[in-house]
Structures are given as structure tokens and as C-alpha cells.
PDB file of C-alpha atoms in Angstrom:
ATOM      1  CA  UNK A 214     108.807  87.397 116.618  1.00 49.00           C
ATOM      2  CA  UNK A 215     106.986  90.247 114.754  1.00 60.00           C
ATOM      3  CA  UNK A 216     103.227  90.124 115.482  1.00 64.00           C
ATOM      4  CA  UNK A 217     101.062  89.675 112.713  1.00 83.00           C
ATOM      5  CA  UNK A 218      98.594  92.130 111.476  1.00 89.00           C
ATOM      6  CA  UNK A 219      95.803  90.676 109.471  1.00 91.00           C
ATOM      7  CA  UNK A 220      94.827  91.879 105.980  1.00 88.00           C
ATOM      8  CA  UNK A 221      91.658  92.081 106.600  1.00 90.00           C
ATOM      9  CA  UNK A 222      92.542  94.725 109.378  1.00 91.00           C
ATOM     10  CA  UNK A 223      94.863  96.597 106.576  1.00 88.00           C
ATOM     11  CA  UNK A 224      91.676  96.438 103.910  1.00 86.00           C
ATOM     12  CA  UNK A 225      89.336  98.080 106.689  1.00 91.00           C
ATOM     13  CA  UNK A 226      92.199 100.831 107.138  1.00 89.00           C
ATOM     14  CA  UNK A 227      92.239 102.162 103.948  1.00 89.00           C
ATOM     15  CA  UNK A 228      88.622 101.793 103.222  1.00 88.00           C
ATOM     16  CA  UNK A 229      87.823 103.717 106.409  1.00 89.00           C
ATOM     17  CA  UNK A 230      90.697 106.416 105.282  1.00 87.00           C
ATOM     18  CA  UNK A 231      89.739 106.691 101.997  1.00 88.00           C
ATOM     19  CA  UNK A 232      86.076 106.867 102.289  1.00 86.00           C
ATOM     20  CA  UNK A 233      86.397 109.766 104.989  1.00 86.00           C
ATOM     21  CA  UNK A 234      89.181 111.281 102.578  1.00 83.00           C
ATOM     22  CA  UNK A 235      91.400 111.235 105.527  1.00 83.00           C
ATOM     23  CA  UNK A 236      95.339 111.569 104.768  1.00 79.00           C
ATOM     24  CA  UNK A 237      97.577 109.110 106.480  1.00 82.00           C
ATOM     25  CA  UNK A 238     101.383 108.941 107.694  1.00 77.00           C
ATOM     26  CA  UNK A 239     101.845 107.546 104.622  1.00 84.00           C
ATOM     27  CA  UNK A 240     100.238 110.384 103.048  1.00 84.00           C
ATOM     28  CA  UNK A 241      97.370 108.900 100.890  1.00 85.00           C
ATOM     29  CA  UNK A 242      96.556 112.080  99.228  1.00 85.00           C
ATOM     30  CA  UNK A 243      99.833 113.174  98.069  1.00 90.00           C
ATOM     31  CA  UNK A 244     100.274 114.658  94.596  1.00 94.00           C
ATOM     32  CA  UNK A 245     102.067 112.525  91.881  1.00 97.00           C
ATOM     33  CA  UNK A 246     105.934 112.647  92.422  1.00 96.00           C
ATOM     34  CA  UNK A 247     108.253 114.691  90.320  1.00 97.00           C
ATOM     35  CA  UNK A 248     109.839 111.353  89.083  1.00 96.00           C
ATOM     36  CA  UNK A 249     106.443 110.242  87.199  1.00 98.00           C
ATOM     37  CA  UNK A 250     105.949 113.523  86.248  1.00 98.00           C
ATOM     38  CA  UNK A 251     108.649 113.560  84.096  1.00 97.00           C
ATOM     39  CA  UNK A 252     108.466 110.393  82.605  1.00 97.00           C
ATOM     40  CA  UNK A 253     104.533 110.902  82.448  1.00 97.00           C
ATOM     41  CA  UNK A 254     106.029 114.306  80.171  1.00 96.00           C
ATOM     42  CA  UNK A 255     108.063 112.336  78.466  1.00 95.00           C
ATOM     43  CA  UNK A 256     106.357 109.772  76.877  1.00 96.00           C
ATOM     44  CA  UNK A 257     105.731 109.911  73.040  1.00 93.00           C
ATOM     45  CA  UNK A 258     102.355 109.462  70.543  1.00 92.00           C
ATOM     46  CA  UNK A 259     104.368 106.106  70.011  1.00 93.00           C
ATOM     47  CA  UNK A 260     103.158 104.722  73.046  1.00 96.00           C
ATOM     48  CA  UNK A 261      99.819 102.950  73.288  1.00 96.00           C
ATOM     49  CA  UNK A 262      97.187 105.269  75.280  1.00 97.00           C
ATOM     50  CA  UNK A 263      96.078 102.732  77.372  1.00 98.00           C
ATOM     51  CA  UNK A 264      97.250 102.727  80.963  1.00 98.00           C
ATOM     52  CA  UNK A 265      96.872 100.260  84.247  1.00 98.00           C
ATOM     53  CA  UNK A 266      96.759 101.602  87.895  1.00 98.00           C
ATOM     54  CA  UNK A 267      97.311  99.121  90.534  1.00 98.00           C
ATOM     55  CA  UNK A 268      96.282  99.750  93.856  1.00 96.00           C
ATOM     56  CA  UNK A 269      94.867 103.231  92.737  1.00 96.00           C
ATOM     57  CA  UNK A 270      94.127 104.438  96.473  1.00 93.00           C
ATOM     58  CA  UNK A 271      93.133 108.146  96.528  1.00 93.00           C
ATOM     59  CA  UNK A 272      93.360 108.230  92.690  1.00 96.00           C
ATOM     60  CA  UNK A 273      95.959 110.859  92.462  1.00 96.00           C
ATOM     61  CA  UNK A 274      97.967 108.734  89.458  1.00 98.00           C
ATOM     62  CA  UNK A 275      94.782 107.734  87.920  1.00 98.00           C
ATOM     63  CA  UNK A 276      93.543 111.292  87.270  1.00 97.00           C
ATOM     64  CA  UNK A 277      96.885 111.952  85.606  1.00 97.00           C
ATOM     65  CA  UNK A 278      97.132 109.712  83.432  1.00 98.00           C
ATOM     66  CA  UNK A 279      93.716 110.274  82.023  1.00 97.00           C
ATOM     67  CA  UNK A 280      94.307 113.748  82.131  1.00 97.00           C
ATOM     68  CA  UNK A 281      97.344 113.063  79.856  1.00 97.00           C
ATOM     69  CA  UNK A 282      95.194 111.339  77.712  1.00 97.00           C
ATOM     70  CA  UNK A 283      95.532 108.143  78.265  1.00 98.00           C
ATOM     71  CA  UNK A 284      92.468 105.566  78.900  1.00 98.00           C
ATOM     72  CA  UNK A 285      93.178 104.120  82.326  1.00 98.00           C
ATOM     73  CA  UNK A 286      91.609 100.504  84.136  1.00 98.00           C
ATOM     74  CA  UNK A 287      91.945 101.274  87.980  1.00 98.00           C
ATOM     75  CA  UNK A 288      92.283  98.505  90.038  1.00 98.00           C
ATOM     76  CA  UNK A 289      91.806  98.319  93.771  1.00 96.00           C
ATOM     77  CA  UNK A 290      90.061  96.333  96.425  1.00 94.00           C
ATOM     78  CA  UNK A 291      88.716  99.434  98.378  1.00 92.00           C
ATOM     79  CA  UNK A 292      85.266 100.294  97.131  1.00 93.00           C
ATOM     80  CA  UNK A 293      85.144 102.790  93.931  1.00 94.00           C
ATOM     81  CA  UNK A 294      82.762 105.493  95.825  1.00 93.00           C
ATOM     82  CA  UNK A 295      85.770 107.743  96.425  1.00 93.00           C
ATOM     83  CA  UNK A 296      87.319 107.557  93.383  1.00 94.00           C
ATOM     84  CA  UNK A 297      83.962 108.201  91.699  1.00 94.00           C
ATOM     85  CA  UNK A 298      83.530 111.082  94.087  1.00 92.00           C
ATOM     86  CA  UNK A 299      86.293 112.708  92.400  1.00 91.00           C
ATOM     87  CA  UNK A 300      85.214 112.468  89.122  1.00 93.00           C
ATOM     88  CA  UNK A 301      81.961 113.573  89.587  1.00 91.00           C
ATOM     89  CA  UNK A 302      81.163 116.726  87.839  1.00 85.00           C
ATOM     90  CA  UNK A 303      85.122 116.206  86.278  1.00 87.00           C
ATOM     91  CA  UNK A 304      86.191 118.022  82.909  1.00 85.00           C
ATOM     92  CA  UNK A 305      85.985 115.286  79.779  1.00 91.00           C
ATOM     93  CA  UNK A 306      89.109 113.307  80.812  1.00 95.00           C
ATOM     94  CA  UNK A 307      87.069 111.522  83.807  1.00 95.00           C
ATOM     95  CA  UNK A 308      85.537 109.185  81.263  1.00 95.00           C
ATOM     96  CA  UNK A 309      88.615 107.624  80.292  1.00 97.00           C
ATOM     97  CA  UNK A 310      88.666 106.112  83.897  1.00 97.00           C
ATOM     98  CA  UNK A 311      87.200 102.609  84.508  1.00 97.00           C
ATOM     99  CA  UNK A 312      87.925 101.577  88.285  1.00 97.00           C
ATOM    100  CA  UNK A 313      87.540  97.860  89.026  1.00 97.00           C
ATOM    101  CA  UNK A 314      86.894  96.700  92.490  1.00 96.00           C
ATOM    102  CA  UNK A 315      89.416  93.715  92.723  1.00 95.00           C
ATOM    103  CA  UNK A 316      92.618  92.681  94.640  1.00 94.00           C
ATOM    104  CA  UNK A 317      95.436  93.556  92.788  1.00 95.00           C
ATOM    105  CA  UNK A 318      96.790  89.947  92.819  1.00 95.00           C
ATOM    106  CA  UNK A 319      93.050  88.683  91.660  1.00 96.00           C
ATOM    107  CA  UNK A 320      93.474  91.160  88.493  1.00 97.00           C
ATOM    108  CA  UNK A 321      94.541  89.324  84.780  1.00 96.00           C
ATOM    109  CA  UNK A 322      96.649  91.131  82.954  1.00 97.00           C
ATOM    110  CA  UNK A 323      95.792  89.731  79.437  1.00 95.00           C
ATOM    111  CA  UNK A 324      96.477  93.094  77.185  1.00 96.00           C
ATOM    112  CA  UNK A 325      99.079  95.875  75.930  1.00 96.00           C
ATOM    113  CA  UNK A 326      99.212  99.008  78.673  1.00 98.00           C
ATOM    114  CA  UNK A 327     101.284 101.463  77.339  1.00 97.00           C
ATOM    115  CA  UNK A 328     101.535 102.452  81.131  1.00 98.00           C
ATOM    116  CA  UNK A 329     101.807 100.576  84.083  1.00 98.00           C
ATOM    117  CA  UNK A 330     101.885 102.421  87.633  1.00 98.00           C
ATOM    118  CA  UNK A 331     102.059 100.510  90.934  1.00 98.00           C
ATOM    119  CA  UNK A 332     102.779 102.915  93.778  1.00 97.00           C
ATOM    120  CA  UNK A 333     103.109 101.563  97.308  1.00 95.00           C
ATOM    121  CA  UNK A 334     100.653  98.187  96.569  1.00 96.00           C
ATOM    122  CA  UNK A 335     102.746  95.266  95.618  1.00 97.00           C
ATOM    123  CA  UNK A 336     104.835  94.974  98.948  1.00 96.00           C
ATOM    124  CA  UNK A 337     101.688  93.900 100.722  1.00 95.00           C
ATOM    125  CA  UNK A 338     101.380  91.279  98.117  1.00 96.00           C
ATOM    126  CA  UNK A 339     103.242  87.817  98.242  1.00 96.00           C
ATOM    127  CA  UNK A 340     106.446  87.056  95.966  1.00 97.00           C
ATOM    128  CA  UNK A 341     105.055  84.624  93.686  1.00 97.00           C
ATOM    129  CA  UNK A 342     101.970  87.176  92.901  1.00 97.00           C
ATOM    130  CA  UNK A 343     104.271  90.326  92.574  1.00 98.00           C
ATOM    131  CA  UNK A 344     106.161  88.504  89.910  1.00 97.00           C
ATOM    132  CA  UNK A 345     103.304  86.452  88.207  1.00 97.00           C
ATOM    133  CA  UNK A 346     101.909  90.387  87.691  1.00 98.00           C
ATOM    134  CA  UNK A 347     104.893  91.817  86.513  1.00 98.00           C
ATOM    135  CA  UNK A 348     105.549  89.076  83.835  1.00 98.00           C
ATOM    136  CA  UNK A 349     102.580  88.815  82.283  1.00 98.00           C
ATOM    137  CA  UNK A 350     102.689  93.009  82.237  1.00 98.00           C
ATOM    138  CA  UNK A 351     105.996  92.198  80.359  1.00 97.00           C
ATOM    139  CA  UNK A 352     104.349  89.548  78.235  1.00 96.00           C
ATOM    140  CA  UNK A 353     102.107  91.249  76.783  1.00 96.00           C
ATOM    141  CA  UNK A 354     103.768  95.090  76.300  1.00 95.00           C
ATOM    142  CA  UNK A 355     104.084  95.381  72.341  1.00 91.00           C
ATOM    143  CA  UNK A 356     106.146  98.853  71.285  1.00 86.00           C
ATOM    144  CA  UNK A 357     106.837 101.845  73.741  1.00 94.00           C
ATOM    145  CA  UNK A 358     105.728 100.720  77.052  1.00 97.00           C
ATOM    146  CA  UNK A 359     106.915 102.173  80.539  1.00 98.00           C
ATOM    147  CA  UNK A 360     106.215 100.815  84.125  1.00 98.00           C
ATOM    148  CA  UNK A 361     106.791 103.032  86.964  1.00 98.00           C
ATOM    149  CA  UNK A 362     106.787 101.365  90.494  1.00 98.00           C
ATOM    150  CA  UNK A 363     107.676 102.238  93.939  1.00 98.00           C
ATOM    151  CA  UNK A 364     108.008  99.300  96.168  1.00 98.00           C
ATOM    152  CA  UNK A 365     108.754  99.146 100.035  1.00 97.00           C
ATOM    153  CA  UNK A 366     111.682  96.753 100.535  1.00 98.00           C
ATOM    154  CA  UNK A 367     113.102  96.278 103.960  1.00 97.00           C
ATOM    155  CA  UNK A 368     110.613  96.932 105.947  1.00 96.00           C
ATOM    156  CA  UNK A 369     110.254  97.671 110.234  1.00 95.00           C
ATOM    157  CA  UNK A 370     106.802  98.091 111.872  1.00 94.00           C
ATOM    158  CA  UNK A 371     105.750  99.159 115.222  1.00 92.00           C
ATOM    159  CA  UNK A 372     102.646  99.519 117.126  1.00 89.00           C
ATOM    160  CA  UNK A 373     102.248 102.631 119.309  1.00 84.00           C
ATOM    161  CA  UNK A 374     103.693 100.466 122.013  1.00 87.00           C
ATOM    162  CA  UNK A 375     107.477  99.390 120.479  1.00 87.00           C
ATOM    163  CA  UNK A 376     106.404  95.465 119.079  1.00 91.00           C
ATOM    164  CA  UNK A 377     107.525  94.725 116.119  1.00 93.00           C
ATOM    165  CA  UNK A 378     104.660  94.210 113.398  1.00 92.00           C
ATOM    166  CA  UNK A 379     104.141  92.479 110.609  1.00 91.00           C
ATOM    167  CA  UNK A 380     101.598  91.789 107.779  1.00 93.00           C
ATOM    168  CA  UNK A 381     100.245  88.436 106.552  1.00 92.00           C
ATOM    169  CA  UNK A 382     101.449  87.460 103.313  1.00 92.00           C
ATOM    170  CA  UNK A 383     103.582  90.341 102.440  1.00 94.00           C
ATOM    171  CA  UNK A 384     106.535  89.885 100.207  1.00 95.00           C
ATOM    172  CA  UNK A 385     109.417  91.126 102.747  1.00 95.00           C
ATOM    173  CA  UNK A 386     111.505  91.995 100.035  1.00 97.00           C
ATOM    174  CA  UNK A 387     115.143  92.838 101.114  1.00 98.00           C
ATOM    175  CA  UNK A 388     116.758  95.301  98.282  1.00 98.00           C
ATOM    176  CA  UNK A 389     119.039  92.725  96.941  1.00 98.00           C
ATOM    177  CA  UNK A 390     116.262  90.362  96.666  1.00 98.00           C
ATOM    178  CA  UNK A 391     113.799  92.888  94.700  1.00 98.00           C
ATOM    179  CA  UNK A 392     116.573  94.296  92.557  1.00 98.00           C
ATOM    180  CA  UNK A 393     117.662  90.654  91.251  1.00 98.00           C
ATOM    181  CA  UNK A 394     113.890  89.927  90.489  1.00 98.00           C
ATOM    182  CA  UNK A 395     113.755  93.030  88.886  1.00 98.00           C
ATOM    183  CA  UNK A 396     116.557  92.438  86.566  1.00 98.00           C
ATOM    184  CA  UNK A 397     115.255  89.154  85.719  1.00 98.00           C
ATOM    185  CA  UNK A 398     111.531  89.831  85.114  1.00 98.00           C
ATOM    186  CA  UNK A 399     112.523  93.209  82.521  1.00 98.00           C
ATOM    187  CA  UNK A 400     115.289  91.627  80.609  1.00 95.00           C
ATOM    188  CA  UNK A 401     115.422  93.625  77.205  1.00 94.00           C
ATOM    189  CA  UNK A 402     114.230  96.976  78.878  1.00 97.00           C
ATOM    190  CA  UNK A 403     115.918  99.811  79.517  1.00 97.00           C
ATOM    191  CA  UNK A 404     115.527  99.894  83.734  1.00 97.00           C
ATOM    192  CA  UNK A 405     116.357 102.916  86.074  1.00 97.00           C
ATOM    193  CA  UNK A 406     116.206 101.336  89.604  1.00 98.00           C
ATOM    194  CA  UNK A 407     116.587 104.306  92.209  1.00 98.00           C
ATOM    195  CA  UNK A 408     116.201 103.969  95.988  1.00 98.00           C
ATOM    196  CA  UNK A 409     115.438 106.137  98.992  1.00 97.00           C
ATOM    197  CA  UNK A 410     114.882 105.916 103.012  1.00 97.00           C
ATOM    198  CA  UNK A 411     111.427 106.229 103.848  1.00 96.00           C
ATOM    199  CA  UNK A 412     110.091 106.665 107.445  1.00 95.00           C
ATOM    200  CA  UNK A 413     106.779 107.219 108.834  1.00 92.00           C
ATOM    201  CA  UNK A 414     105.873 108.913 112.413  1.00 92.00           C
ATOM    202  CA  UNK A 415     102.853 107.841 114.331  1.00 87.00           C
ATOM    203  CA  UNK A 416     101.189 110.854 115.244  1.00 81.00           C
ATOM    204  CA  UNK A 417     100.594 110.042 118.902  1.00 83.00           C
ATOM    205  CA  UNK A 418     103.739 109.078 119.839  1.00 84.00           C
ATOM    206  CA  UNK A 419     105.924 110.659 117.401  1.00 85.00           C
ATOM    207  CA  UNK A 420     108.268 108.397 116.658  1.00 90.00           C
ATOM    208  CA  UNK A 421     108.694 106.156 113.745  1.00 93.00           C
ATOM    209  CA  UNK A 422     105.994 103.291 112.946  1.00 92.00           C
ATOM    210  CA  UNK A 423     107.017 102.310 109.989  1.00 93.00           C
ATOM    211  CA  UNK A 424     110.958 102.398 108.494  1.00 96.00           C
ATOM    212  CA  UNK A 425     111.726 100.822 104.666  1.00 97.00           C
ATOM    213  CA  UNK A 426     113.846 101.409 101.983  1.00 98.00           C
ATOM    214  CA  UNK A 427     111.725 102.597  99.006  1.00 98.00           C
ATOM    215  CA  UNK A 428     112.715 101.332  95.664  1.00 98.00           C
ATOM    216  CA  UNK A 429     111.851 103.325  92.346  1.00 98.00           C
ATOM    217  CA  UNK A 430     111.699 101.176  88.991  1.00 98.00           C
ATOM    218  CA  UNK A 431     111.595 103.161  85.777  1.00 98.00           C
ATOM    219  CA  UNK A 432     111.482 100.421  83.071  1.00 98.00           C
ATOM    220  CA  UNK A 433     111.031 101.419  79.755  1.00 97.00           C
ATOM    221  CA  UNK A 434     109.924  98.942  76.636  1.00 95.00           C
ATOM    222  CA  UNK A 435     110.827 100.857  73.429  1.00 78.00           C
ATOM    223  CA  UNK A 436     111.369  97.758  70.627  1.00 62.00           C
ATOM    224  CA  UNK A 437     109.498  98.714  67.189  1.00 47.00           C
TER     225      UNK A 437
END
């Protein structure tokens, strides 16, 4: 049986890593992906200049959106201090960012965001929370909207001594179960769903401590 990892310990791990500016096996400090960059460059003025970044982490995607002219609500459970330090003395775009310390599943989506980003966060949530968040975002979408999601499915975690681990309450999607839910939630949207294998190594042992199939979702609502 998988050994449970508490959500409190996950929170403590990420809070410490981001407060100290440390990178991790998952590369928290990585630049925005080429897929996201291509999407951002393709967005026209017809898209509302508002954005939501759920689980912003180090703030890289939040900053990219703000620099592109979006007013960004940046939501994460960790304290806002690390992001605010990155913004200190930054350009005129920094005023477009509104950080909020909040669990992603507790954030209420009740307005139209032109762009929604959720990278490497939704798999930590319970399935009903994932689906409620995305359903609400779709329900409030008006005009040309874009959602960019990166979600891990088929996850295997191991401790340094090889024990299987799981995080309490996480979605635990298989690729097929995630595909079905995304297709149902985004009915009527132009939907691109891409898959790639992902692995992270334990720096102490050199062995894989995390393996998964990463789903990249690019959903476009181009209704007038």
C-alpha cells in the first residue's frame, strides 16, 4: 500500500523551497514552456486582458502574462513574499499582478478571465475540486478565452528507500480518465491534448523518485 504524504508536508516543502529560491527535482525555477510561449504570442486583442494563474509557484508564468499586457490574479497557498520580492523594482508591468494567498480549490472563479494557467498544480487536488474549478472557469468565459493546463496523470512516487508514496486527497487521474473529463468540461471549445512522459530524479540516490504522464491541455473558446 502507498505510504500517505500529508498535504501539510507538501505545503511546508514548497514554502521552504520558494522562500529560499531553491530549485527542486521538478525544476520550479524553469522558464515558461515553448508551448505556452507559442500560445501567448498567438493571442489577439479580441481576448480579454485578464488572466488567472492557479498555483503560480515561482511566478514565472504570472510574470510572462503581465509582461504581455494582462492583469493577472496569481493564486497560491504559499506566502506571497517570494513573488513580491521578484516584482520589487520591476518594470511598469509589475502593477498588473495581484497575488492572493489561497488554496487553489478555495478560489472562486466568478469572472471572465481571458487566459487561465494551471501548471503542475491540479493533480494535487481532489477530482471534484479540479472539475469544479474548470467547469466554473468555462461557465464564466466570454468571447475568445484560452486555458493552458499541465497536469500529471499516472503518477508513481517513491521515497529514497524505494517505498511507494501518495499525497492524501490527490486526484490520481489515469490518462484516460483525465481525457474523458477534459473533453466533457470543454465541450464546444477547440481542444488540444498532448501527452509526454515525465521523470524526476532523487539527487541523493540518482534514482527516479517521480514518474508520470504529463497532459498538456490547450483549450480555446473562440465564440463571438
